[in-house]
Amino acid sequence: VAAAASSSALSCGGGGGGSGEGLPERERMALEEEVVEVSEELRFVWHRPPLEEVERQWHDAKTVRIFVNGCFDLMHVGHFNALRQAKSLFQSRGFEKVTLVAGIHSDAAIARQKGAPLMTNEERVAVLRATKWVDELVTDLPYVSMSARMADALRVHWICHGDDLPICKGGGGMYSDAIEKGRFQLLKRTEGISTTHILERLLRR
């Protein structure tokens, strides 16, 4: 994995990086940016706390790090439920800390896969960053296999997604490798709501 790191003032949860004791950890800790190249086709930007903290979590038996990716266009209750469900599922397994790394596909990647998103990349990232269940972000994410190798690069134990498992443009399952390597956790999809459903409602009015 080739990577280049730089310092950034970004923080998740809409926090300003203050050190207030009552704030969630993600709001107290400014995130650094690291450009990660897992393979020729999989390159992204990882917004994370210092690597020392990531490694501490990775090796802590009481902590689990999980990854949830999506387009997060017109973010709705289905998206929020997926993030909430992922975190609560692992909390119910007895982990004292669950760190959720949310990956968001780039405008270009979405456009190539299924047409341009309605919200810009900046808008989608801003909403996701403000979501309380999200601790770290992966941006500029291609629409390719979310592999066990990628999980290792992000120091996540599990890759999670709803039961509407997507197929990549090349024909392979986005999570096939993670499933085969025992690194995938299926989430229950929220029925009756999707970005497509919302668009259909708007067009009928």
mmCIF file with all atom_site columns, C-alpha atoms in Angstrom:
data_model
loop_
_atom_site.group_PDB
_atom_site.id
_atom_site.type_symbol
_atom_site.label_atom_id
_atom_site.label_alt_id
_atom_site.label_comp_id
_atom_site.label_asym_id
_atom_site.label_entity_id
_atom_site.label_seq_id
_atom_site.pdbx_PDB_ins_code
_atom_site.Cartn_x
_atom_site.Cartn_y
_atom_site.Cartn_z
_atom_site.occupancy
_atom_site.B_iso_or_equiv
_atom_site.pdbx_formal_charge
_atom_site.auth_seq_id
_atom_site.auth_comp_id
_atom_site.auth_asym_id
_atom_site.auth_atom_id
_atom_site.pdbx_PDB_model_num
ATOM 1   C CA . VAL A 1 1   ? 0.000   0.000   0.000   1.00 0.00 ? 1   VAL A CA 1
ATOM 2   C CA . ALA A 1 2   ? 1.530   3.281   -1.096  1.00 0.00 ? 2   ALA A CA 1
ATOM 3   C CA . ALA A 1 3   ? 0.392   6.352   0.815   1.00 0.00 ? 3   ALA A CA 1
ATOM 4   C CA . ALA A 1 4   ? 1.175   9.997   1.417   1.00 0.00 ? 4   ALA A CA 1
ATOM 5   C CA . ALA A 1 5   ? -0.040  11.761  4.549   1.00 0.00 ? 5   ALA A CA 1
ATOM 6   C CA . SER A 1 6   ? -0.709  15.397  5.299   1.00 0.00 ? 6   SER A CA 1
ATOM 7   C CA . SER A 1 7   ? -2.143  17.261  8.264   1.00 0.00 ? 7   SER A CA 1
ATOM 8   C CA . SER A 1 8   ? -5.657  18.699  8.017   1.00 0.00 ? 8   SER A CA 1
ATOM 9   C CA . ALA A 1 9   ? -8.046  20.656  10.184  1.00 0.00 ? 9   ALA A CA 1
ATOM 10  C CA . LEU A 1 10  ? -10.984 18.448  9.190   1.00 0.00 ? 10  LEU A CA 1
ATOM 11  C CA . SER A 1 11  ? -13.088 16.912  11.909  1.00 0.00 ? 11  SER A CA 1
ATOM 12  C CA . CYS A 1 12  ? -16.138 14.653  11.853  1.00 0.00 ? 12  CYS A CA 1
ATOM 13  C CA . GLY A 1 13  ? -19.510 15.292  13.391  1.00 0.00 ? 13  GLY A CA 1
ATOM 14  C CA . GLY A 1 14  ? -19.509 18.982  12.589  1.00 0.00 ? 14  GLY A CA 1
ATOM 15  C CA . GLY A 1 15  ? -17.230 19.694  15.549  1.00 0.00 ? 15  GLY A CA 1
ATOM 16  C CA . GLY A 1 16  ? -14.671 22.435  15.396  1.00 0.00 ? 16  GLY A CA 1
ATOM 17  C CA . GLY A 1 17  ? -11.793 20.427  16.849  1.00 0.00 ? 17  GLY A CA 1
ATOM 18  C CA . GLY A 1 18  ? -12.243 21.893  20.328  1.00 0.00 ? 18  GLY A CA 1
ATOM 19  C CA . SER A 1 19  ? -11.156 20.056  23.437  1.00 0.00 ? 19  SER A CA 1
ATOM 20  C CA . GLY A 1 20  ? -14.427 20.220  25.393  1.00 0.00 ? 20  GLY A CA 1
ATOM 21  C CA . GLU A 1 21  ? -14.649 17.251  27.713  1.00 0.00 ? 21  GLU A CA 1
ATOM 22  C CA . GLY A 1 22  ? -18.312 16.608  26.954  1.00 0.00 ? 22  GLY A CA 1
ATOM 23  C CA . LEU A 1 23  ? -17.824 16.376  23.197  1.00 0.00 ? 23  LEU A CA 1
ATOM 24  C CA . PRO A 1 24  ? -17.630 13.014  21.381  1.00 0.00 ? 24  PRO A CA 1
ATOM 25  C CA . GLU A 1 25  ? -14.101 11.885  20.576  1.00 0.00 ? 25  GLU A CA 1
ATOM 26  C CA . ARG A 1 26  ? -14.587 12.527  16.863  1.00 0.00 ? 26  ARG A CA 1
ATOM 27  C CA . GLU A 1 27  ? -15.333 16.198  17.620  1.00 0.00 ? 27  GLU A CA 1
ATOM 28  C CA . ARG A 1 28  ? -12.327 16.627  19.903  1.00 0.00 ? 28  ARG A CA 1
ATOM 29  C CA . MET A 1 29  ? -9.817  15.161  17.468  1.00 0.00 ? 29  MET A CA 1
ATOM 30  C CA . ALA A 1 30  ? -8.892  16.883  14.205  1.00 0.00 ? 30  ALA A CA 1
ATOM 31  C CA . LEU A 1 31  ? -8.513  14.418  11.342  1.00 0.00 ? 31  LEU A CA 1
ATOM 32  C CA . GLU A 1 32  ? -5.474  14.102  9.118   1.00 0.00 ? 32  GLU A CA 1
ATOM 33  C CA . GLU A 1 33  ? -5.668  13.339  5.406   1.00 0.00 ? 33  GLU A CA 1
ATOM 34  C CA . GLU A 1 34  ? -3.814  10.416  3.878   1.00 0.00 ? 34  GLU A CA 1
ATOM 35  C CA . VAL A 1 35  ? -3.853  9.474   0.206   1.00 0.00 ? 35  VAL A CA 1
ATOM 36  C CA . VAL A 1 36  ? -3.950  5.674   0.068   1.00 0.00 ? 36  VAL A CA 1
ATOM 37  C CA . GLU A 1 37  ? -3.275  3.560   -3.009  1.00 0.00 ? 37  GLU A CA 1
ATOM 38  C CA . VAL A 1 38  ? -4.363  -0.035  -2.430  1.00 0.00 ? 38  VAL A CA 1
ATOM 39  C CA . SER A 1 39  ? -4.075  -1.021  -6.089  1.00 0.00 ? 39  SER A CA 1
ATOM 40  C CA . GLU A 1 40  ? -3.987  0.588   -9.513  1.00 0.00 ? 40  GLU A CA 1
ATOM 41  C CA . GLU A 1 41  ? -7.773  0.883   -9.531  1.00 0.00 ? 41  GLU A CA 1
ATOM 42  C CA . LEU A 1 42  ? -8.335  1.610   -5.829  1.00 0.00 ? 42  LEU A CA 1
ATOM 43  C CA . ARG A 1 43  ? -7.004  4.946   -4.610  1.00 0.00 ? 43  ARG A CA 1
ATOM 44  C CA . PHE A 1 44  ? -8.733  7.270   -2.124  1.00 0.00 ? 44  PHE A CA 1
ATOM 45  C CA . VAL A 1 45  ? -8.314  9.880   0.597   1.00 0.00 ? 45  VAL A CA 1
ATOM 46  C CA . TRP A 1 46  ? -8.567  8.692   4.198   1.00 0.00 ? 46  TRP A CA 1
ATOM 47  C CA . HIS A 1 47  ? -9.557  11.269  6.839   1.00 0.00 ? 47  HIS A CA 1
ATOM 48  C CA . ARG A 1 48  ? -8.343  9.759   10.096  1.00 0.00 ? 48  ARG A CA 1
ATOM 49  C CA . PRO A 1 49  ? -6.922  10.553  13.524  1.00 0.00 ? 49  PRO A CA 1
ATOM 50  C CA . PRO A 1 50  ? -3.144  10.151  13.985  1.00 0.00 ? 50  PRO A CA 1
ATOM 51  C CA . LEU A 1 51  ? -1.910  6.713   12.909  1.00 0.00 ? 51  LEU A CA 1
ATOM 52  C CA . GLU A 1 52  ? -0.839  5.928   16.466  1.00 0.00 ? 52  GLU A CA 1
ATOM 53  C CA . GLU A 1 53  ? -4.498  6.102   17.544  1.00 0.00 ? 53  GLU A CA 1
ATOM 54  C CA . VAL A 1 54  ? -5.631  4.006   14.574  1.00 0.00 ? 54  VAL A CA 1
ATOM 55  C CA . GLU A 1 55  ? -3.051  1.321   15.373  1.00 0.00 ? 55  GLU A CA 1
ATOM 56  C CA . ARG A 1 56  ? -4.035  1.363   19.047  1.00 0.00 ? 56  ARG A CA 1
ATOM 57  C CA . GLN A 1 57  ? -7.663  0.689   18.088  1.00 0.00 ? 57  GLN A CA 1
ATOM 58  C CA . TRP A 1 58  ? -6.654  -1.968  15.539  1.00 0.00 ? 58  TRP A CA 1
ATOM 59  C CA . HIS A 1 59  ? -4.816  -4.008  18.178  1.00 0.00 ? 59  HIS A CA 1
ATOM 60  C CA . ASP A 1 60  ? -7.248  -3.399  21.061  1.00 0.00 ? 60  ASP A CA 1
ATOM 61  C CA . ALA A 1 61  ? -9.422  -6.482  21.688  1.00 0.00 ? 61  ALA A CA 1
ATOM 62  C CA . LYS A 1 62  ? -12.180 -4.261  23.121  1.00 0.00 ? 62  LYS A CA 1
ATOM 63  C CA . THR A 1 63  ? -12.336 -2.085  19.995  1.00 0.00 ? 63  THR A CA 1
ATOM 64  C CA . VAL A 1 64  ? -13.664 -2.952  16.552  1.00 0.00 ? 64  VAL A CA 1
ATOM 65  C CA . ARG A 1 65  ? -13.186 -0.842  13.445  1.00 0.00 ? 65  ARG A CA 1
ATOM 66  C CA . ILE A 1 66  ? -15.818 -1.164  10.712  1.00 0.00 ? 66  ILE A CA 1
ATOM 67  C CA . PHE A 1 67  ? -16.264 0.262   7.200   1.00 0.00 ? 67  PHE A CA 1
ATOM 68  C CA . VAL A 1 68  ? -19.541 1.240   5.504   1.00 0.00 ? 68  VAL A CA 1
ATOM 69  C CA . ASN A 1 69  ? -19.490 2.677   1.975   1.00 0.00 ? 69  ASN A CA 1
ATOM 70  C CA . GLY A 1 70  ? -22.102 4.199   -0.274  1.00 0.00 ? 70  GLY A CA 1
ATOM 71  C CA . CYS A 1 71  ? -23.043 7.042   -2.608  1.00 0.00 ? 71  CYS A CA 1
ATOM 72  C CA . PHE A 1 72  ? -25.030 8.800   0.147   1.00 0.00 ? 72  PHE A CA 1
ATOM 73  C CA . ASP A 1 73  ? -26.933 10.869  -2.423  1.00 0.00 ? 73  ASP A CA 1
ATOM 74  C CA . LEU A 1 74  ? -29.993 12.696  -1.044  1.00 0.00 ? 74  LEU A CA 1
ATOM 75  C CA . MET A 1 75  ? -29.105 11.114  2.287   1.00 0.00 ? 75  MET A CA 1
ATOM 76  C CA . HIS A 1 76  ? -32.225 9.625   3.871   1.00 0.00 ? 76  HIS A CA 1
ATOM 77  C CA . VAL A 1 77  ? -33.421 7.365   6.679   1.00 0.00 ? 77  VAL A CA 1
ATOM 78  C CA . GLY A 1 78  ? -32.157 4.251   4.888   1.00 0.00 ? 78  GLY A CA 1
ATOM 79  C CA . HIS A 1 79  ? -28.617 5.610   4.903   1.00 0.00 ? 79  HIS A CA 1
ATOM 80  C CA . PHE A 1 80  ? -28.878 6.697   8.527   1.00 0.00 ? 80  PHE A CA 1
ATOM 81  C CA . ASN A 1 81  ? -30.280 3.304   9.540   1.00 0.00 ? 81  ASN A CA 1
ATOM 82  C CA . ALA A 1 82  ? -27.389 1.493   7.857   1.00 0.00 ? 82  ALA A CA 1
ATOM 83  C CA . LEU A 1 83  ? -24.820 3.529   9.795   1.00 0.00 ? 83  LEU A CA 1
ATOM 84  C CA . ARG A 1 84  ? -26.734 3.228   13.062  1.00 0.00 ? 84  ARG A CA 1
ATOM 85  C CA . GLN A 1 85  ? -27.331 -0.503  12.584  1.00 0.00 ? 85  GLN A CA 1
ATOM 86  C CA . ALA A 1 86  ? -23.674 -1.193  11.786  1.00 0.00 ? 86  ALA A CA 1
ATOM 87  C CA . LYS A 1 87  ? -22.494 0.521   14.934  1.00 0.00 ? 87  LYS A CA 1
ATOM 88  C CA . SER A 1 88  ? -25.168 -0.932  17.242  1.00 0.00 ? 88  SER A CA 1
ATOM 89  C CA . LEU A 1 89  ? -24.629 -4.462  15.880  1.00 0.00 ? 89  LEU A CA 1
ATOM 90  C CA . PHE A 1 90  ? -21.023 -4.537  17.020  1.00 0.00 ? 90  PHE A CA 1
ATOM 91  C CA . GLN A 1 91  ? -21.843 -2.782  20.274  1.00 0.00 ? 91  GLN A CA 1
ATOM 92  C CA . SER A 1 92  ? -24.294 -5.611  20.960  1.00 0.00 ? 92  SER A CA 1
ATOM 93  C CA . ARG A 1 93  ? -21.409 -8.073  20.516  1.00 0.00 ? 93  ARG A CA 1
ATOM 94  C CA . GLY A 1 94  ? -19.692 -6.604  23.542  1.00 0.00 ? 94  GLY A CA 1
ATOM 95  C CA . PHE A 1 95  ? -17.183 -4.215  22.022  1.00 0.00 ? 95  PHE A CA 1
ATOM 96  C CA . GLU A 1 96  ? -16.552 -1.189  24.214  1.00 0.00 ? 96  GLU A CA 1
ATOM 97  C CA . LYS A 1 97  ? -15.662 0.998   21.232  1.00 0.00 ? 97  LYS A CA 1
ATOM 98  C CA . VAL A 1 98  ? -16.893 0.813   17.653  1.00 0.00 ? 98  VAL A CA 1
ATOM 99  C CA . THR A 1 99  ? -15.124 3.086   15.174  1.00 0.00 ? 99  THR A CA 1
ATOM 100 C CA . LEU A 1 100 ? -17.095 3.577   11.981  1.00 0.00 ? 100 LEU A CA 1
ATOM 101 C CA . VAL A 1 101 ? -15.193 4.545   8.844   1.00 0.00 ? 101 VAL A CA 1
ATOM 102 C CA . ALA A 1 102 ? -17.627 5.803   6.198   1.00 0.00 ? 102 ALA A CA 1
ATOM 103 C CA . GLY A 1 103 ? -16.574 5.612   2.549   1.00 0.00 ? 103 GLY A CA 1
ATOM 104 C CA . ILE A 1 104 ? -18.226 7.848   -0.041  1.00 0.00 ? 104 ILE A CA 1
ATOM 105 C CA . HIS A 1 105 ? -17.916 7.250   -3.782  1.00 0.00 ? 105 HIS A CA 1
ATOM 106 C CA . SER A 1 106 ? -16.750 10.128  -5.950  1.00 0.00 ? 106 SER A CA 1
ATOM 107 C CA . ASP A 1 107 ? -18.991 11.943  -8.439  1.00 0.00 ? 107 ASP A CA 1
ATOM 108 C CA . ALA A 1 108 ? -17.014 10.469  -11.339 1.00 0.00 ? 108 ALA A CA 1
ATOM 109 C CA . ALA A 1 109 ? -17.223 6.922   -9.980  1.00 0.00 ? 109 ALA A CA 1
ATOM 110 C CA . ILE A 1 110 ? -21.000 7.147   -9.487  1.00 0.00 ? 110 ILE A CA 1
ATOM 111 C CA . ALA A 1 111 ? -21.526 8.702   -12.924 1.00 0.00 ? 111 ALA A CA 1
ATOM 112 C CA . ARG A 1 112 ? -19.647 5.841   -14.597 1.00 0.00 ? 112 ARG A CA 1
ATOM 113 C CA . GLN A 1 113 ? -21.599 3.222   -12.644 1.00 0.00 ? 113 GLN A CA 1
ATOM 114 C CA . LYS A 1 114 ? -25.191 4.505   -12.716 1.00 0.00 ? 114 LYS A CA 1
ATOM 115 C CA . GLY A 1 115 ? -25.403 8.153   -13.719 1.00 0.00 ? 115 GLY A CA 1
ATOM 116 C CA . ALA A 1 116 ? -24.421 11.405  -12.032 1.00 0.00 ? 116 ALA A CA 1
ATOM 117 C CA . PRO A 1 117 ? -25.559 11.956  -8.422  1.00 0.00 ? 117 PRO A CA 1
ATOM 118 C CA . LEU A 1 118 ? -27.990 14.794  -7.675  1.00 0.00 ? 118 LEU A CA 1
ATOM 119 C CA . MET A 1 119 ? -25.861 16.242  -4.884  1.00 0.00 ? 119 MET A CA 1
ATOM 120 C CA . THR A 1 120 ? -22.277 17.307  -5.474  1.00 0.00 ? 120 THR A CA 1
ATOM 121 C CA . ASN A 1 121 ? -19.393 15.487  -3.864  1.00 0.00 ? 121 ASN A CA 1
ATOM 122 C CA . GLU A 1 122 ? -18.900 18.382  -1.436  1.00 0.00 ? 122 GLU A CA 1
ATOM 123 C CA . GLU A 1 123 ? -22.570 18.324  -0.407  1.00 0.00 ? 123 GLU A CA 1
ATOM 124 C CA . ARG A 1 124 ? -22.631 14.568  0.122   1.00 0.00 ? 124 ARG A CA 1
ATOM 125 C CA . VAL A 1 125 ? -19.404 14.624  2.139   1.00 0.00 ? 125 VAL A CA 1
ATOM 126 C CA . ALA A 1 126 ? -20.678 17.499  4.304   1.00 0.00 ? 126 ALA A CA 1
ATOM 127 C CA . VAL A 1 127 ? -23.856 15.616  5.267   1.00 0.00 ? 127 VAL A CA 1
ATOM 128 C CA . LEU A 1 128 ? -21.953 12.417  5.993   1.00 0.00 ? 128 LEU A CA 1
ATOM 129 C CA . ARG A 1 129 ? -19.356 14.250  8.055   1.00 0.00 ? 129 ARG A CA 1
ATOM 130 C CA . ALA A 1 130 ? -22.144 15.754  10.188  1.00 0.00 ? 130 ALA A CA 1
ATOM 131 C CA . THR A 1 131 ? -23.659 12.328  10.934  1.00 0.00 ? 131 THR A CA 1
ATOM 132 C CA . LYS A 1 132 ? -23.162 11.302  14.554  1.00 0.00 ? 132 LYS A CA 1
ATOM 133 C CA . TRP A 1 133 ? -22.325 7.645   13.887  1.00 0.00 ? 133 TRP A CA 1
ATOM 134 C CA . VAL A 1 134 ? -19.380 8.487   11.584  1.00 0.00 ? 134 VAL A CA 1
ATOM 135 C CA . ASP A 1 135 ? -15.887 8.667   13.115  1.00 0.00 ? 135 ASP A CA 1
ATOM 136 C CA . GLU A 1 136 ? -13.628 8.683   10.049  1.00 0.00 ? 136 GLU A CA 1
ATOM 137 C CA . LEU A 1 137 ? -14.142 9.297   6.331   1.00 0.00 ? 137 LEU A CA 1
ATOM 138 C CA . VAL A 1 138 ? -12.859 7.881   3.067   1.00 0.00 ? 138 VAL A CA 1
ATOM 139 C CA . THR A 1 139 ? -13.475 10.205  0.115   1.00 0.00 ? 139 THR A CA 1
ATOM 140 C CA . ASP A 1 140 ? -12.824 10.011  -3.652  1.00 0.00 ? 140 ASP A CA 1
ATOM 141 C CA . LEU A 1 141 ? -13.662 6.307   -3.425  1.00 0.00 ? 141 LEU A CA 1
ATOM 142 C CA . PRO A 1 142 ? -13.848 4.425   -6.768  1.00 0.00 ? 142 PRO A CA 1
ATOM 143 C CA . TYR A 1 143 ? -16.747 2.084   -7.559  1.00 0.00 ? 143 TYR A CA 1
ATOM 144 C CA . VAL A 1 144 ? -14.661 -1.100  -7.442  1.00 0.00 ? 144 VAL A CA 1
ATOM 145 C CA . SER A 1 145 ? -14.186 -4.125  -5.191  1.00 0.00 ? 145 SER A CA 1
ATOM 146 C CA . MET A 1 146 ? -14.137 -3.260  -1.490  1.00 0.00 ? 146 MET A CA 1
ATOM 147 C CA . SER A 1 147 ? -11.528 -5.906  -0.776  1.00 0.00 ? 147 SER A CA 1
ATOM 148 C CA . ALA A 1 148 ? -9.947  -7.421  2.318   1.00 0.00 ? 148 ALA A CA 1
ATOM 149 C CA . ARG A 1 149 ? -6.723  -5.732  1.196   1.00 0.00 ? 149 ARG A CA 1
ATOM 150 C CA . MET A 1 150 ? -8.513  -2.378  1.405   1.00 0.00 ? 150 MET A CA 1
ATOM 151 C CA . ALA A 1 151 ? -9.804  -3.320  4.874   1.00 0.00 ? 151 ALA A CA 1
ATOM 152 C CA . ASP A 1 152 ? -6.219  -3.966  5.984   1.00 0.00 ? 152 ASP A CA 1
ATOM 153 C CA . ALA A 1 153 ? -5.081  -0.631  4.562   1.00 0.00 ? 153 ALA A CA 1
ATOM 154 C CA . LEU A 1 154 ? -7.789  1.175   6.554   1.00 0.00 ? 154 LEU A CA 1
ATOM 155 C CA . ARG A 1 155 ? -7.186  -0.973  9.620   1.00 0.00 ? 155 ARG A CA 1
ATOM 156 C CA . VAL A 1 156 ? -10.840 -2.059  9.692   1.00 0.00 ? 156 VAL A CA 1
ATOM 157 C CA . HIS A 1 157 ? -11.860 -5.480  10.903  1.00 0.00 ? 157 HIS A CA 1
ATOM 158 C CA . TRP A 1 158 ? -15.163 -5.623  8.998   1.00 0.00 ? 158 TRP A CA 1
ATOM 159 C CA . ILE A 1 159 ? -16.671 -4.243  5.783   1.00 0.00 ? 159 ILE A CA 1
ATOM 160 C CA . CYS A 1 160 ? -20.445 -3.777  6.097   1.00 0.00 ? 160 CYS A CA 1
ATOM 161 C CA . HIS A 1 161 ? -23.272 -3.187  3.626   1.00 0.00 ? 161 HIS A CA 1
ATOM 162 C CA . GLY A 1 162 ? -27.008 -3.736  3.242   1.00 0.00 ? 162 GLY A CA 1
ATOM 163 C CA . ASP A 1 163 ? -28.386 -6.825  1.528   1.00 0.00 ? 163 ASP A CA 1
ATOM 164 C CA . ASP A 1 164 ? -28.693 -4.966  -1.813  1.00 0.00 ? 164 ASP A CA 1
ATOM 165 C CA . LEU A 1 165 ? -25.169 -5.975  -2.794  1.00 0.00 ? 165 LEU A CA 1
ATOM 166 C CA . PRO A 1 166 ? -23.982 -4.008  -5.858  1.00 0.00 ? 166 PRO A CA 1
ATOM 167 C CA . ILE A 1 167 ? -22.220 -5.370  -8.904  1.00 0.00 ? 167 ILE A CA 1
ATOM 168 C CA . CYS A 1 168 ? -19.294 -3.343  -10.240 1.00 0.00 ? 168 CYS A CA 1
ATOM 169 C CA . LYS A 1 169 ? -19.122 -2.227  -13.861 1.00 0.00 ? 169 LYS A CA 1
ATOM 170 C CA . GLY A 1 170 ? -16.672 -5.006  -14.686 1.00 0.00 ? 170 GLY A CA 1
ATOM 171 C CA . GLY A 1 171 ? -19.196 -7.617  -13.548 1.00 0.00 ? 171 GLY A CA 1
ATOM 172 C CA . GLY A 1 172 ? -17.727 -8.669  -10.202 1.00 0.00 ? 172 GLY A CA 1
ATOM 173 C CA . GLY A 1 173 ? -19.470 -8.316  -6.867  1.00 0.00 ? 173 GLY A CA 1
ATOM 174 C CA . MET A 1 174 ? -18.287 -5.304  -4.885  1.00 0.00 ? 174 MET A CA 1
ATOM 175 C CA . TYR A 1 175 ? -17.977 -7.415  -1.716  1.00 0.00 ? 175 TYR A CA 1
ATOM 176 C CA . SER A 1 176 ? -17.099 -10.823 -3.166  1.00 0.00 ? 176 SER A CA 1
ATOM 177 C CA . ASP A 1 177 ? -13.490 -10.694 -1.964  1.00 0.00 ? 177 ASP A CA 1
ATOM 178 C CA . ALA A 1 178 ? -14.426 -9.493  1.538   1.00 0.00 ? 178 ALA A CA 1
ATOM 179 C CA . ILE A 1 179 ? -17.066 -12.240 1.805   1.00 0.00 ? 179 ILE A CA 1
ATOM 180 C CA . GLU A 1 180 ? -14.597 -14.889 0.634   1.00 0.00 ? 180 GLU A CA 1
ATOM 181 C CA . LYS A 1 181 ? -11.992 -13.704 3.153   1.00 0.00 ? 181 LYS A CA 1
ATOM 182 C CA . GLY A 1 182 ? -14.488 -13.651 6.053   1.00 0.00 ? 182 GLY A CA 1
ATOM 183 C CA . ARG A 1 183 ? -14.323 -9.866  6.463   1.00 0.00 ? 183 ARG A CA 1
ATOM 184 C CA . PHE A 1 184 ? -17.915 -8.953  5.486   1.00 0.00 ? 184 PHE A CA 1
ATOM 185 C CA . GLN A 1 185 ? -20.953 -8.210  7.678   1.00 0.00 ? 185 GLN A CA 1
ATOM 186 C CA . LEU A 1 186 ? -24.401 -8.043  6.072   1.00 0.00 ? 186 LEU A CA 1
ATOM 187 C CA . LEU A 1 187 ? -26.814 -5.356  7.278   1.00 0.00 ? 187 LEU A CA 1
ATOM 188 C CA . LYS A 1 188 ? -30.594 -5.324  6.908   1.00 0.00 ? 188 LYS A CA 1
ATOM 189 C CA . ARG A 1 189 ? -31.729 -2.857  4.271   1.00 0.00 ? 189 ARG A CA 1
ATOM 190 C CA . THR A 1 190 ? -34.494 -0.400  5.171   1.00 0.00 ? 190 THR A CA 1
ATOM 191 C CA . GLU A 1 191 ? -37.434 -1.341  2.955   1.00 0.00 ? 191 GLU A CA 1
ATOM 192 C CA . GLY A 1 192 ? -39.447 1.198   0.994   1.00 0.00 ? 192 GLY A CA 1
ATOM 193 C CA . ILE A 1 193 ? -36.922 4.012   0.911   1.00 0.00 ? 193 ILE A CA 1
ATOM 194 C CA . SER A 1 194 ? -34.096 4.807   -1.488  1.00 0.00 ? 194 SER A CA 1
ATOM 195 C CA . THR A 1 195 ? -32.806 7.765   -3.450  1.00 0.00 ? 195 THR A CA 1
ATOM 196 C CA . THR A 1 196 ? -34.586 6.324   -6.504  1.00 0.00 ? 196 THR A CA 1
ATOM 197 C CA . HIS A 1 197 ? -37.882 6.126   -4.595  1.00 0.00 ? 197 HIS A CA 1
ATOM 198 C CA . ILE A 1 198 ? -37.531 9.755   -3.492  1.00 0.00 ? 198 ILE A CA 1
ATOM 199 C CA . LEU A 1 199 ? -36.912 10.853  -7.090  1.00 0.00 ? 199 LEU A CA 1
ATOM 200 C CA . GLU A 1 200 ? -39.944 8.915   -8.297  1.00 0.00 ? 200 GLU A CA 1
ATOM 201 C CA . ARG A 1 201 ? -42.132 10.648  -5.696  1.00 0.00 ? 201 ARG A CA 1
ATOM 202 C CA . LEU A 1 202 ? -40.867 14.062  -6.784  1.00 0.00 ? 202 LEU A CA 1
ATOM 203 C CA . LEU A 1 203 ? -41.500 13.310  -10.467 1.00 0.00 ? 203 LEU A CA 1
ATOM 204 C CA . ARG A 1 204 ? -45.092 12.217  -9.732  1.00 0.00 ? 204 ARG A CA 1
ATOM 205 C CA . ARG A 1 205 ? -45.918 15.590  -8.141  1.00 0.00 ? 205 ARG A CA 1
#
